[in-house]
Amino acid sequence: MWSSASEAVSTSRALGSRHEAYEVLAALRDRTETTPWRGERGRTALRVLRAHLNFAEIAGGLLHHASERQTAEEAGISRTTLRAVYERVLKPHGWLRRLRVGHGREGSTWYFTAPPSRFRTTQSPRPGT
């Protein structure tokens, strides 16, 4: 678990404020909405990503907690379908990474792993960057 979390942190973009986190999440939401999601599996993956984006916005950043039950309910799908979407679409294509599996009443810890270079934003870069 430590190596997984360390790798996620070392390859992630440092966010200086909650406002900046919301900008990154908005850009990520825009990217998810403009990505072509083909077929039923793709549309289901989009619903799961929207659920995770909602959880991330509540948490205030790319790192968030969500149980299978919460995510399935938010996306309007079964837990079996949710697991299939994670394994066949979202994890392999680099959208989400589970850093820690939840137990009991505690949800899993998730992190959006889409590389920052893939984010589109209307914000101009800060001076000196």
mmCIF file with all atom_site columns, C-alpha atoms in Angstrom:
data_model
loop_
_atom_site.group_PDB
_atom_site.id
_atom_site.type_symbol
_atom_site.label_atom_id
_atom_site.label_alt_id
_atom_site.label_comp_id
_atom_site.label_asym_id
_atom_site.label_entity_id
_atom_site.label_seq_id
_atom_site.pdbx_PDB_ins_code
_atom_site.Cartn_x
_atom_site.Cartn_y
_atom_site.Cartn_z
_atom_site.occupancy
_atom_site.B_iso_or_equiv
_atom_site.pdbx_formal_charge
_atom_site.auth_seq_id
_atom_site.auth_comp_id
_atom_site.auth_asym_id
_atom_site.auth_atom_id
_atom_site.pdbx_PDB_model_num
ATOM 1   C CA . MET A 1 1   ? 0.000   0.000  0.000   1.00 0.00 ? 1   MET A CA 1
ATOM 2   C CA . TRP A 1 2   ? 2.829   2.412  0.885   1.00 0.00 ? 2   TRP A CA 1
ATOM 3   C CA . SER A 1 3   ? 4.587   1.963  -2.466  1.00 0.00 ? 3   SER A CA 1
ATOM 4   C CA . SER A 1 4   ? 1.317   2.477  -4.328  1.00 0.00 ? 4   SER A CA 1
ATOM 5   C CA . ALA A 1 5   ? 0.573   5.683  -2.408  1.00 0.00 ? 5   ALA A CA 1
ATOM 6   C CA . SER A 1 6   ? 4.172   6.908  -2.793  1.00 0.00 ? 6   SER A CA 1
ATOM 7   C CA . GLU A 1 7   ? 4.078   6.359  -6.547  1.00 0.00 ? 7   GLU A CA 1
ATOM 8   C CA . ALA A 1 8   ? 0.749   8.187  -6.843  1.00 0.00 ? 8   ALA A CA 1
ATOM 9   C CA . VAL A 1 9   ? 2.082   11.149 -4.903  1.00 0.00 ? 9   VAL A CA 1
ATOM 10  C CA . SER A 1 10  ? 5.379   11.292 -6.799  1.00 0.00 ? 10  SER A CA 1
ATOM 11  C CA . THR A 1 11  ? 3.635   11.305 -10.180 1.00 0.00 ? 11  THR A CA 1
ATOM 12  C CA . SER A 1 12  ? 0.841   13.672 -9.191  1.00 0.00 ? 12  SER A CA 1
ATOM 13  C CA . ARG A 1 13  ? 0.495   17.386 -9.578  1.00 0.00 ? 13  ARG A CA 1
ATOM 14  C CA . ALA A 1 14  ? 0.803   19.388 -6.355  1.00 0.00 ? 14  ALA A CA 1
ATOM 15  C CA . LEU A 1 15  ? -2.242  21.532 -5.766  1.00 0.00 ? 15  LEU A CA 1
ATOM 16  C CA . GLY A 1 16  ? -1.695  24.720 -3.802  1.00 0.00 ? 16  GLY A CA 1
ATOM 17  C CA . SER A 1 17  ? -5.258  25.434 -2.740  1.00 0.00 ? 17  SER A CA 1
ATOM 18  C CA . ARG A 1 18  ? -8.789  24.098 -2.690  1.00 0.00 ? 18  ARG A CA 1
ATOM 19  C CA . HIS A 1 19  ? -9.633  26.524 -5.506  1.00 0.00 ? 19  HIS A CA 1
ATOM 20  C CA . GLU A 1 20  ? -6.857  25.063 -7.647  1.00 0.00 ? 20  GLU A CA 1
ATOM 21  C CA . ALA A 1 21  ? -8.139  21.566 -6.865  1.00 0.00 ? 21  ALA A CA 1
ATOM 22  C CA . TYR A 1 22  ? -11.584 22.576 -8.119  1.00 0.00 ? 22  TYR A CA 1
ATOM 23  C CA . GLU A 1 23  ? -10.031 23.940 -11.324 1.00 0.00 ? 23  GLU A CA 1
ATOM 24  C CA . VAL A 1 24  ? -8.266  20.620 -11.922 1.00 0.00 ? 24  VAL A CA 1
ATOM 25  C CA . LEU A 1 25  ? -11.466 18.697 -11.170 1.00 0.00 ? 25  LEU A CA 1
ATOM 26  C CA . ALA A 1 26  ? -13.436 20.952 -13.544 1.00 0.00 ? 26  ALA A CA 1
ATOM 27  C CA . ALA A 1 27  ? -10.861 20.312 -16.291 1.00 0.00 ? 27  ALA A CA 1
ATOM 28  C CA . LEU A 1 28  ? -11.043 16.590 -15.580 1.00 0.00 ? 28  LEU A CA 1
ATOM 29  C CA . ARG A 1 29  ? -14.855 16.701 -15.706 1.00 0.00 ? 29  ARG A CA 1
ATOM 30  C CA . ASP A 1 30  ? -14.632 18.531 -19.043 1.00 0.00 ? 30  ASP A CA 1
ATOM 31  C CA . ARG A 1 31  ? -12.277 15.860 -20.344 1.00 0.00 ? 31  ARG A CA 1
ATOM 32  C CA . THR A 1 32  ? -14.594 13.054 -19.260 1.00 0.00 ? 32  THR A CA 1
ATOM 33  C CA . GLU A 1 33  ? -17.540 14.753 -20.940 1.00 0.00 ? 33  GLU A CA 1
ATOM 34  C CA . THR A 1 34  ? -15.684 15.279 -24.226 1.00 0.00 ? 34  THR A CA 1
ATOM 35  C CA . THR A 1 35  ? -14.103 11.813 -24.386 1.00 0.00 ? 35  THR A CA 1
ATOM 36  C CA . PRO A 1 36  ? -15.986 9.495  -26.766 1.00 0.00 ? 36  PRO A CA 1
ATOM 37  C CA . TRP A 1 37  ? -17.509 6.717  -24.631 1.00 0.00 ? 37  TRP A CA 1
ATOM 38  C CA . ARG A 1 38  ? -18.560 4.006  -27.070 1.00 0.00 ? 38  ARG A CA 1
ATOM 39  C CA . GLY A 1 39  ? -21.182 1.397  -26.372 1.00 0.00 ? 39  GLY A CA 1
ATOM 40  C CA . GLU A 1 40  ? -22.969 0.479  -23.182 1.00 0.00 ? 40  GLU A CA 1
ATOM 41  C CA . ARG A 1 41  ? -19.715 -0.240 -21.332 1.00 0.00 ? 41  ARG A CA 1
ATOM 42  C CA . GLY A 1 42  ? -18.410 3.215  -22.217 1.00 0.00 ? 42  GLY A CA 1
ATOM 43  C CA . ARG A 1 43  ? -21.585 4.984  -21.120 1.00 0.00 ? 43  ARG A CA 1
ATOM 44  C CA . THR A 1 44  ? -21.482 3.028  -17.861 1.00 0.00 ? 44  THR A CA 1
ATOM 45  C CA . ALA A 1 45  ? -17.829 4.013  -17.324 1.00 0.00 ? 45  ALA A CA 1
ATOM 46  C CA . LEU A 1 46  ? -18.801 7.662  -17.798 1.00 0.00 ? 46  LEU A CA 1
ATOM 47  C CA . ARG A 1 47  ? -21.495 7.321  -15.118 1.00 0.00 ? 47  ARG A CA 1
ATOM 48  C CA . VAL A 1 48  ? -18.936 5.818  -12.721 1.00 0.00 ? 48  VAL A CA 1
ATOM 49  C CA . LEU A 1 49  ? -16.445 8.612  -13.448 1.00 0.00 ? 49  LEU A CA 1
ATOM 50  C CA . ARG A 1 50  ? -19.142 11.208 -12.809 1.00 0.00 ? 50  ARG A CA 1
ATOM 51  C CA . ALA A 1 51  ? -19.845 9.551  -9.448  1.00 0.00 ? 51  ALA A CA 1
ATOM 52  C CA . HIS A 1 52  ? -16.140 9.637  -8.535  1.00 0.00 ? 52  HIS A CA 1
ATOM 53  C CA . LEU A 1 53  ? -15.891 13.265 -9.644  1.00 0.00 ? 53  LEU A CA 1
ATOM 54  C CA . ASN A 1 54  ? -18.783 14.117 -7.327  1.00 0.00 ? 54  ASN A CA 1
ATOM 55  C CA . PHE A 1 55  ? -16.991 12.397 -4.427  1.00 0.00 ? 55  PHE A CA 1
ATOM 56  C CA . ALA A 1 56  ? -13.709 14.149 -5.319  1.00 0.00 ? 56  ALA A CA 1
ATOM 57  C CA . GLU A 1 57  ? -15.404 17.553 -5.380  1.00 0.00 ? 57  GLU A CA 1
ATOM 58  C CA . ILE A 1 58  ? -16.855 16.913 -1.922  1.00 0.00 ? 58  ILE A CA 1
ATOM 59  C CA . ALA A 1 59  ? -13.395 15.840 -0.706  1.00 0.00 ? 59  ALA A CA 1
ATOM 60  C CA . GLY A 1 60  ? -11.802 18.892 -2.335  1.00 0.00 ? 60  GLY A CA 1
ATOM 61  C CA . GLY A 1 61  ? -9.222  17.139 -4.501  1.00 0.00 ? 61  GLY A CA 1
ATOM 62  C CA . LEU A 1 62  ? -8.220  14.219 -6.680  1.00 0.00 ? 62  LEU A CA 1
ATOM 63  C CA . LEU A 1 63  ? -7.815  11.966 -3.626  1.00 0.00 ? 63  LEU A CA 1
ATOM 64  C CA . HIS A 1 64  ? -11.174 10.787 -2.308  1.00 0.00 ? 64  HIS A CA 1
ATOM 65  C CA . HIS A 1 65  ? -12.953 7.948  -0.541  1.00 0.00 ? 65  HIS A CA 1
ATOM 66  C CA . ALA A 1 66  ? -15.815 5.913  -1.936  1.00 0.00 ? 66  ALA A CA 1
ATOM 67  C CA . SER A 1 67  ? -17.220 2.482  -1.235  1.00 0.00 ? 67  SER A CA 1
ATOM 68  C CA . GLU A 1 68  ? -18.503 0.160  -3.943  1.00 0.00 ? 68  GLU A CA 1
ATOM 69  C CA . ARG A 1 69  ? -22.013 0.577  -2.594  1.00 0.00 ? 69  ARG A CA 1
ATOM 70  C CA . GLN A 1 70  ? -21.843 4.391  -2.637  1.00 0.00 ? 70  GLN A CA 1
ATOM 71  C CA . THR A 1 71  ? -20.382 4.483  -6.124  1.00 0.00 ? 71  THR A CA 1
ATOM 72  C CA . ALA A 1 72  ? -22.819 1.930  -7.555  1.00 0.00 ? 72  ALA A CA 1
ATOM 73  C CA . GLU A 1 73  ? -25.774 3.826  -6.085  1.00 0.00 ? 73  GLU A CA 1
ATOM 74  C CA . GLU A 1 74  ? -24.467 7.181  -7.333  1.00 0.00 ? 74  GLU A CA 1
ATOM 75  C CA . ALA A 1 75  ? -23.928 5.741  -10.839 1.00 0.00 ? 75  ALA A CA 1
ATOM 76  C CA . GLY A 1 76  ? -27.224 3.826  -10.835 1.00 0.00 ? 76  GLY A CA 1
ATOM 77  C CA . ILE A 1 77  ? -25.640 0.426  -11.529 1.00 0.00 ? 77  ILE A CA 1
ATOM 78  C CA . SER A 1 78  ? -25.054 -2.862 -9.717  1.00 0.00 ? 78  SER A CA 1
ATOM 79  C CA . ARG A 1 79  ? -21.873 -3.569 -7.763  1.00 0.00 ? 79  ARG A CA 1
ATOM 80  C CA . THR A 1 80  ? -21.057 -6.398 -10.180 1.00 0.00 ? 80  THR A CA 1
ATOM 81  C CA . THR A 1 81  ? -21.246 -4.007 -13.124 1.00 0.00 ? 81  THR A CA 1
ATOM 82  C CA . LEU A 1 82  ? -19.181 -1.464 -11.195 1.00 0.00 ? 82  LEU A CA 1
ATOM 83  C CA . ARG A 1 83  ? -16.379 -3.991 -10.597 1.00 0.00 ? 83  ARG A CA 1
ATOM 84  C CA . ALA A 1 84  ? -16.347 -4.910 -14.292 1.00 0.00 ? 84  ALA A CA 1
ATOM 85  C CA . VAL A 1 85  ? -16.087 -1.244 -15.335 1.00 0.00 ? 85  VAL A CA 1
ATOM 86  C CA . TYR A 1 86  ? -13.202 -0.662 -12.920 1.00 0.00 ? 86  TYR A CA 1
ATOM 87  C CA . GLU A 1 87  ? -11.252 -3.667 -14.164 1.00 0.00 ? 87  GLU A CA 1
ATOM 88  C CA . ARG A 1 88  ? -11.980 -3.441 -17.903 1.00 0.00 ? 88  ARG A CA 1
ATOM 89  C CA . VAL A 1 89  ? -12.183 0.292  -18.575 1.00 0.00 ? 89  VAL A CA 1
ATOM 90  C CA . LEU A 1 90  ? -11.221 2.788  -15.897 1.00 0.00 ? 90  LEU A CA 1
ATOM 91  C CA . LYS A 1 91  ? -8.105  1.282  -14.311 1.00 0.00 ? 91  LYS A CA 1
ATOM 92  C CA . PRO A 1 92  ? -6.511  0.008  -17.557 1.00 0.00 ? 92  PRO A CA 1
ATOM 93  C CA . HIS A 1 93  ? -7.058  3.344  -19.320 1.00 0.00 ? 93  HIS A CA 1
ATOM 94  C CA . GLY A 1 94  ? -5.528  5.313  -16.470 1.00 0.00 ? 94  GLY A CA 1
ATOM 95  C CA . TRP A 1 95  ? -8.560  7.145  -15.114 1.00 0.00 ? 95  TRP A CA 1
ATOM 96  C CA . LEU A 1 96  ? -8.620  5.889  -11.541 1.00 0.00 ? 96  LEU A CA 1
ATOM 97  C CA . ARG A 1 97  ? -6.299  4.169  -9.121  1.00 0.00 ? 97  ARG A CA 1
ATOM 98  C CA . ARG A 1 98  ? -7.351  2.505  -5.894  1.00 0.00 ? 98  ARG A CA 1
ATOM 99  C CA . LEU A 1 99  ? -4.697  3.273  -3.290  1.00 0.00 ? 99  LEU A CA 1
ATOM 100 C CA . ARG A 1 100 ? -6.335  1.380  -0.452  1.00 0.00 ? 100 ARG A CA 1
ATOM 101 C CA . VAL A 1 101 ? -9.219  -1.078 -0.288  1.00 0.00 ? 101 VAL A CA 1
ATOM 102 C CA . GLY A 1 102 ? -11.894 -0.095 2.194   1.00 0.00 ? 102 GLY A CA 1
ATOM 103 C CA . HIS A 1 103 ? -13.204 -2.377 4.921   1.00 0.00 ? 103 HIS A CA 1
ATOM 104 C CA . GLY A 1 104 ? -16.442 -2.325 6.870   1.00 0.00 ? 104 GLY A CA 1
ATOM 105 C CA . ARG A 1 105 ? -17.853 1.182  6.990   1.00 0.00 ? 105 ARG A CA 1
ATOM 106 C CA . GLU A 1 106 ? -14.736 2.737  5.482   1.00 0.00 ? 106 GLU A CA 1
ATOM 107 C CA . GLY A 1 107 ? -14.675 3.327  1.718   1.00 0.00 ? 107 GLY A CA 1
ATOM 108 C CA . SER A 1 108 ? -11.711 2.659  -0.533  1.00 0.00 ? 108 SER A CA 1
ATOM 109 C CA . THR A 1 109 ? -9.209  5.437  -1.145  1.00 0.00 ? 109 THR A CA 1
ATOM 110 C CA . TRP A 1 110 ? -9.172  6.502  -4.808  1.00 0.00 ? 110 TRP A CA 1
ATOM 111 C CA . TYR A 1 111 ? -7.046  8.873  -6.839  1.00 0.00 ? 111 TYR A CA 1
ATOM 112 C CA . PHE A 1 112 ? -7.647  10.255 -10.337 1.00 0.00 ? 112 PHE A CA 1
ATOM 113 C CA . THR A 1 113 ? -4.514  9.341  -12.293 1.00 0.00 ? 113 THR A CA 1
ATOM 114 C CA . ALA A 1 114 ? -5.141  10.936 -15.677 1.00 0.00 ? 114 ALA A CA 1
ATOM 115 C CA . PRO A 1 115 ? -1.865  12.781 -16.403 1.00 0.00 ? 115 PRO A CA 1
ATOM 116 C CA . PRO A 1 116 ? -2.082  16.580 -15.983 1.00 0.00 ? 116 PRO A CA 1
ATOM 117 C CA . SER A 1 117 ? -0.948  17.086 -19.597 1.00 0.00 ? 117 SER A CA 1
ATOM 118 C CA . ARG A 1 118 ? -4.261  15.544 -20.662 1.00 0.00 ? 118 ARG A CA 1
ATOM 119 C CA . PHE A 1 119 ? -6.247  18.154 -18.720 1.00 0.00 ? 119 PHE A CA 1
ATOM 120 C CA . ARG A 1 120 ? -7.622  21.062 -20.660 1.00 0.00 ? 120 ARG A CA 1
ATOM 121 C CA . THR A 1 121 ? -8.299  24.283 -18.833 1.00 0.00 ? 121 THR A CA 1
ATOM 122 C CA . THR A 1 122 ? -9.233  27.822 -19.709 1.00 0.00 ? 122 THR A CA 1
ATOM 123 C CA . GLN A 1 123 ? -6.870  29.141 -17.036 1.00 0.00 ? 123 GLN A CA 1
ATOM 124 C CA . SER A 1 124 ? -3.640  30.679 -18.241 1.00 0.00 ? 124 SER A CA 1
ATOM 125 C CA . PRO A 1 125 ? -0.436  29.385 -16.652 1.00 0.00 ? 125 PRO A CA 1
ATOM 126 C CA . ARG A 1 126 ? 0.975   31.145 -13.628 1.00 0.00 ? 126 ARG A CA 1
ATOM 127 C CA . PRO A 1 127 ? 3.892   33.504 -14.262 1.00 0.00 ? 127 PRO A CA 1
ATOM 128 C CA . GLY A 1 128 ? 7.180   31.616 -14.269 1.00 0.00 ? 128 GLY A CA 1
ATOM 129 C CA . THR A 1 129 ? 5.678   28.225 -15.213 1.00 0.00 ? 129 THR A CA 1
#
